[in-house]
Structure formats: C-alpha cells, structure tokens
mmCIF file of C-alpha atoms in Angstrom:
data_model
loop_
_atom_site.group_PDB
_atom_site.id
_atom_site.type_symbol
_atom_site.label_atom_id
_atom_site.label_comp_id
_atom_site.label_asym_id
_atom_site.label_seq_id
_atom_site.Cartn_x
_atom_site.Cartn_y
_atom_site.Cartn_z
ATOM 1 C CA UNK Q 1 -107.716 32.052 93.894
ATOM 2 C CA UNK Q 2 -109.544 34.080 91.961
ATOM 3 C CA UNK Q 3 -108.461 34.367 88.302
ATOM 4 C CA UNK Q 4 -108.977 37.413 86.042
ATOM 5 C CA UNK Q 5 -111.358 36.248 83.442
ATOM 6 C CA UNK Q 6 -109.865 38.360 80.846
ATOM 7 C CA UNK Q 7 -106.706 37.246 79.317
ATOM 8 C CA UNK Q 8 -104.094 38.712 77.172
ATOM 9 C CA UNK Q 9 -102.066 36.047 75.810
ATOM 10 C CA UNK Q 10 -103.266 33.970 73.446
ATOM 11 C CA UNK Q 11 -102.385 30.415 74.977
ATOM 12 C CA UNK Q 12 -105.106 28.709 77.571
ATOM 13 C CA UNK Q 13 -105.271 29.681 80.995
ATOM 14 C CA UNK Q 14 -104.799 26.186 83.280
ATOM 15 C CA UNK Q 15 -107.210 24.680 85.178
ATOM 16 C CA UNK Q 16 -106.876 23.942 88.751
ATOM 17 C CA UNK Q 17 -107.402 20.521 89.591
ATOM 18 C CA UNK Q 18 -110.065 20.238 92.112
ATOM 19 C CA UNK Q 19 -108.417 17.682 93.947
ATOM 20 C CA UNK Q 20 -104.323 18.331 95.301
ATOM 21 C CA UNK Q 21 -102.642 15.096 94.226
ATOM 22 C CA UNK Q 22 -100.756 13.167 97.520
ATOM 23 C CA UNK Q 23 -97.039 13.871 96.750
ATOM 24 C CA UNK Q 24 -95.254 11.319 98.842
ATOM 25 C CA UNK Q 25 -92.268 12.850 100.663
ATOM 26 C CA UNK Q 26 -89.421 10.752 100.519
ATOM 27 C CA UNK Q 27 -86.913 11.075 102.920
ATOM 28 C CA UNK Q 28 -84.285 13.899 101.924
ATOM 29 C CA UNK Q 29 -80.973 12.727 101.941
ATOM 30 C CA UNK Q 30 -79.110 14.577 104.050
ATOM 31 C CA UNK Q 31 -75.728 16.962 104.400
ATOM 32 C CA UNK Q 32 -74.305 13.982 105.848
ATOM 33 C CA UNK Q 33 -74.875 10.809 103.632
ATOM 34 C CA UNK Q 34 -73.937 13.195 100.511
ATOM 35 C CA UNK Q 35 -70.919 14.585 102.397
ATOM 36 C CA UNK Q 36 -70.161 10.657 103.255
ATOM 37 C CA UNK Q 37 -70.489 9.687 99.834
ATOM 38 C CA UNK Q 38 -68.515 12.343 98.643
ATOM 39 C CA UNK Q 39 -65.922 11.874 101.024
ATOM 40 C CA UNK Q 40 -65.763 8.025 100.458
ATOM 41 C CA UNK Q 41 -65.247 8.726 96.684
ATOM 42 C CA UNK Q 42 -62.357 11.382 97.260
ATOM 43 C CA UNK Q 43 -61.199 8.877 100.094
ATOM 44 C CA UNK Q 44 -60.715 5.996 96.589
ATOM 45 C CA UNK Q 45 -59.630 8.813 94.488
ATOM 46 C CA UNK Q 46 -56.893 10.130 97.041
ATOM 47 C CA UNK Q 47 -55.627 6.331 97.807
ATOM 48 C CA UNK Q 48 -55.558 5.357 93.780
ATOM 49 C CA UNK Q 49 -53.462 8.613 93.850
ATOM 50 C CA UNK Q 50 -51.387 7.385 96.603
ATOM 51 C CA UNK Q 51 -51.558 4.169 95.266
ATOM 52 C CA UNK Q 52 -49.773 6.138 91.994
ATOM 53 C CA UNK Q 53 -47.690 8.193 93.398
ATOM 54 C CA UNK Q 54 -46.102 5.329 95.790
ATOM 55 C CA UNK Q 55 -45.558 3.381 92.764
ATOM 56 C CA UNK Q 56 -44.073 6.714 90.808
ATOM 57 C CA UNK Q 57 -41.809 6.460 93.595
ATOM 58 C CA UNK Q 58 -41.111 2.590 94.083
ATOM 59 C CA UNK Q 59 -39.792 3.041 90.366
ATOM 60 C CA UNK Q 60 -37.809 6.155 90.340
ATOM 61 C CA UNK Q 61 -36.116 4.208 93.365
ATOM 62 C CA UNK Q 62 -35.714 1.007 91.284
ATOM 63 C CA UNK Q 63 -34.232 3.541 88.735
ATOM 64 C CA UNK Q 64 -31.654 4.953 91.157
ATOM 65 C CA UNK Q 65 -31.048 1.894 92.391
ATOM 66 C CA UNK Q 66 -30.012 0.154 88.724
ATOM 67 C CA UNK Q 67 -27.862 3.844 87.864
ATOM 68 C CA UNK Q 68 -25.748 3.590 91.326
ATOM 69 C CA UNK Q 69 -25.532 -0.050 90.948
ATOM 70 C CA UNK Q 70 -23.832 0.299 87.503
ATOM 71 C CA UNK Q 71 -21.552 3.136 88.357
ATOM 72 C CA UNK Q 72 -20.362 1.450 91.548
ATOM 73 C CA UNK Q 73 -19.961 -2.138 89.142
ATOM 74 C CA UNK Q 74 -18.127 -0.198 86.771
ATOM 75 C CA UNK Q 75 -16.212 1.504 89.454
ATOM 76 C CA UNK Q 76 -15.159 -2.251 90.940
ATOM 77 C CA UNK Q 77 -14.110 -2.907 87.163
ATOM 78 C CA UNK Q 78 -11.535 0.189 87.010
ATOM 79 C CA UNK Q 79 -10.219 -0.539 90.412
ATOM 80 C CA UNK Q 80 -9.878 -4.592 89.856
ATOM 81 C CA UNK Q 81 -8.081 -3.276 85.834
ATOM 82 C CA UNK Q 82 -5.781 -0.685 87.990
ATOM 83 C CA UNK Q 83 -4.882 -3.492 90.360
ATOM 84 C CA UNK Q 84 -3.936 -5.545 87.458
ATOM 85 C CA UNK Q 85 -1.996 -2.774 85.638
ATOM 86 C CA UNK Q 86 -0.206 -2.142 88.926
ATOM 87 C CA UNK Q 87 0.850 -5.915 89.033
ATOM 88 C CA UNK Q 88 2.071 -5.775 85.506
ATOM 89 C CA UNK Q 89 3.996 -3.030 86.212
ATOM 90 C CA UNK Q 90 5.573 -4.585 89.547
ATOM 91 C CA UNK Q 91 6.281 -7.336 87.779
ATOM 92 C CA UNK Q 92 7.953 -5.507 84.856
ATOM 93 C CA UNK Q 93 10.196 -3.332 87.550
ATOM 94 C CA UNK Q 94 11.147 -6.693 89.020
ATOM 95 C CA UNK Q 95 12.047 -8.059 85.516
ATOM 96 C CA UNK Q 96 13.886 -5.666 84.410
ATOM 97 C CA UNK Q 97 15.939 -5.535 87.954
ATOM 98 C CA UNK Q 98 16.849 -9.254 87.316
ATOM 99 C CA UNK Q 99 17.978 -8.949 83.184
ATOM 100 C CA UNK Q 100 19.816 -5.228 84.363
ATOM 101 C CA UNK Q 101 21.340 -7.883 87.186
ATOM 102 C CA UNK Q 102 21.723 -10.840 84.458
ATOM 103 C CA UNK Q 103 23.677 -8.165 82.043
ATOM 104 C CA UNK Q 104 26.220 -6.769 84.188
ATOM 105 C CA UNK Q 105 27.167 -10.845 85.050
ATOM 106 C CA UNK Q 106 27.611 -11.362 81.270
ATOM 107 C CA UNK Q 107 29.537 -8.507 81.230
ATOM 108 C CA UNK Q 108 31.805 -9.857 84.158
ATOM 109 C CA UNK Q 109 32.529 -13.221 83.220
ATOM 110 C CA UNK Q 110 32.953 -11.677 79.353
ATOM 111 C CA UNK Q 111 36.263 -10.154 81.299
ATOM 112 C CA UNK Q 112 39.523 -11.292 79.114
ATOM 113 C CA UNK Q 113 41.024 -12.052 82.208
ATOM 114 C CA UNK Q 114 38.336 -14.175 83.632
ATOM 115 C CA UNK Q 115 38.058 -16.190 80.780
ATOM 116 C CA UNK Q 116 42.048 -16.297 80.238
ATOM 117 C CA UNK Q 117 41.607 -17.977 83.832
ATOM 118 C CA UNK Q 118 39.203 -20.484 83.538
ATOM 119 C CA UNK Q 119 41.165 -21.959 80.060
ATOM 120 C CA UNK Q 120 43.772 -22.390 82.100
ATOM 121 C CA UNK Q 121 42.030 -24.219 84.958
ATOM 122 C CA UNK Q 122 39.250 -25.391 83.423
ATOM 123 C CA UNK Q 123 40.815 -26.547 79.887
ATOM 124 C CA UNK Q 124 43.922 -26.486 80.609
ATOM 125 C CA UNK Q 125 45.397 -24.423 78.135
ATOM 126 C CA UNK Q 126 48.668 -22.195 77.898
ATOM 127 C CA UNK Q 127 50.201 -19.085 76.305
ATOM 128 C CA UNK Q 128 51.731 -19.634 73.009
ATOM 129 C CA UNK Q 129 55.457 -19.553 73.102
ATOM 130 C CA UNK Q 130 58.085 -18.423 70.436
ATOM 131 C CA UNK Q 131 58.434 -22.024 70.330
ATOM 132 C CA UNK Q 132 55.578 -22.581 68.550
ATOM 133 C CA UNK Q 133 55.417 -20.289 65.746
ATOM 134 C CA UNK Q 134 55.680 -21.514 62.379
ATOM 135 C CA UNK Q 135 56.720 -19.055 59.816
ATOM 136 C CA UNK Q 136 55.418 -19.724 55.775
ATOM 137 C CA UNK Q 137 56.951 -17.926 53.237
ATOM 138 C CA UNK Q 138 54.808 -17.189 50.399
ATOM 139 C CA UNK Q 139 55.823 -16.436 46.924
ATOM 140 C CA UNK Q 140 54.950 -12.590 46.193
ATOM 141 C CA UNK Q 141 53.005 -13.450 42.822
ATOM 142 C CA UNK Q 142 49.919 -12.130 41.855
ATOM 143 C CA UNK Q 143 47.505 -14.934 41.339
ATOM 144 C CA UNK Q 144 45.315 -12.971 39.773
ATOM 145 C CA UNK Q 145 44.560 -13.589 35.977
ATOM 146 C CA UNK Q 146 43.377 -10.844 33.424
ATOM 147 C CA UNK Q 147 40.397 -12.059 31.142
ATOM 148 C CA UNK Q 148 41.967 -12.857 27.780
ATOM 149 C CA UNK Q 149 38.368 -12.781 26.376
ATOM 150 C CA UNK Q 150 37.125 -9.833 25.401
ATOM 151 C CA UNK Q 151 33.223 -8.598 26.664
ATOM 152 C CA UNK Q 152 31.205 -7.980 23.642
ATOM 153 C CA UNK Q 153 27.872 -6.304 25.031
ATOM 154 C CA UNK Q 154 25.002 -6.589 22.914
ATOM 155 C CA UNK Q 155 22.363 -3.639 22.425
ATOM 156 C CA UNK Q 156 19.207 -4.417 22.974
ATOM 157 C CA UNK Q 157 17.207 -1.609 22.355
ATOM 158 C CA UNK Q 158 14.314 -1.081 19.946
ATOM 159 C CA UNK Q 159 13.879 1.407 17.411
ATOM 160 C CA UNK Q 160 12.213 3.968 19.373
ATOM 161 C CA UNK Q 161 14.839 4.245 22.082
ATOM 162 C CA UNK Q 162 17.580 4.147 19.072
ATOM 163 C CA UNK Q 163 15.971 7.458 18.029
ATOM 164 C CA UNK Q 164 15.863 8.970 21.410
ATOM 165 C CA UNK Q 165 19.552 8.321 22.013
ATOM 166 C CA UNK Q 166 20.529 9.604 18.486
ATOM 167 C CA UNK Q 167 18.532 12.933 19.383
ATOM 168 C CA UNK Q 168 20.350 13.442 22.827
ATOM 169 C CA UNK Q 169 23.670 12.751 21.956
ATOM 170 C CA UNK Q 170 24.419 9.289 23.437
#
C-alpha cells in the first residue's frame, strides 16, 4: 500500500510491520453451544421459578387448608353447643311437665274433703258434737291499766337548734 508521504495531522503515521503476525483461529463457538447455554440457564431459571411458584402455591393451599379447617371446627363447636342447648331445653319442658303434674296432685289431695276422709280412716277421728262444747264465761272487765306515771320527755337539743325553733314558731 502505498502511503501519501505528506501528512496533515500532527500524530505519527504507523508503520507496517514487515512480517503479518500468525493469529491462531480458535474455534468459534457456535449458534448452537451459545443457544444451549442460554437455554440451559433459562431451563434453571424457569424451574427455580417453578420451583417458587409451586411452593407459592403449596402454601396458599396450607393457608386454605388451616382457614376451612377452623371454620368447619368452629362450625362442629356451634352445632355440638346447639345440641346441648336443645337438651337443656328438653329437659326443662320435661321438668316442668312433671312439677305442672306434681302441683295439680297437691292441689287434689289439699281437697277438704279428701283430707276430712283420710282423718277419719286413717286417724280415726270424728265430727265434734254439741256434746262436746264447753262454754266459758268471761268477766266483761277491761284488763287494761292506764299509766299512773306521768312521761316527762326531756329536750335534748343544743343551743343552735333552740334558736332555730324560737325563729319558726315551734
């Protein structure tokens, strides 16, 4: 190549070297081993994001899990609590059958003439006959005494009250 010997700029032209050094060609890598690498690095990076997302998912499960496994606990404890409250209440109904039940027998044995009958059978007891009246004749005095002492009630009120009672007239 010929060069023009005069120059403009002010830095040094370059020599040529007179021999061409031996550049060693390595082999290129290819479309393929890059496109392989590549694709074995998105293949890691898309199974630590499955890797993610499958546990994202094992624990929103786990979550759902726990929430319908308290509602349906706490469910159980409502129904067992209504159960009980529905015993209670059969049992209060069948109470309240017997005392209504043990009330109106009071009542019928309280009956003047059932009890009349069993003091006669039972104790053996009669009517009372004019027979056995007693008359008492009282005497019609009063035995009643007046007091013959008479009350004297003390004041015991201090000087303020004194005042007070003078000013309203008592």
């Amino acid at each position: 190549m010929a060069y023009n010997r005069y120059q403009y700029e002010t830095s040094p032209r370059k020599l040529q070297p007179e021999y061409e050094p031996i550049i060693k060609k390595y082999p290129k890598k290819t479309k393929a081993k890059k496109s392989k690498v590549k694709t074995l690095k998105k293949q890691k990076i898309q199974s630590k994001r499955k890797i993610k997302i499958q546990i994202k998912i094992i624990g929103y499960l786990i979550i759902i899990f726990t929430i319908l496994f308290a509602i349906s606990y706490r469910n159980a404890l409502i129904d067992k609590n209504f159960l009980e409250v529905k015993d209670l209440r059969n049992n209060l109904a069948a109470i309240q059958k017997e005392n209504e039940q043990l009330e109106v027998s009071i009542e019928n044995s309280l009956n003047l003439q059932t009890i009349e009958q069993s003091a006669k059978e039972i104790l053996g007891m009669q009517k009372l006959n004019n027979k056995q009246t007693i008359y008492i004749n009282l005497p019609k005095q009063d035995y009643i005494e007046p007091a013959t002492e008479e009350i004297i009630k003390e004041d015991n009120t201090n000087w303020f009250e004194k005042i007070l009672n003078f000013i309203m007239g008592k």
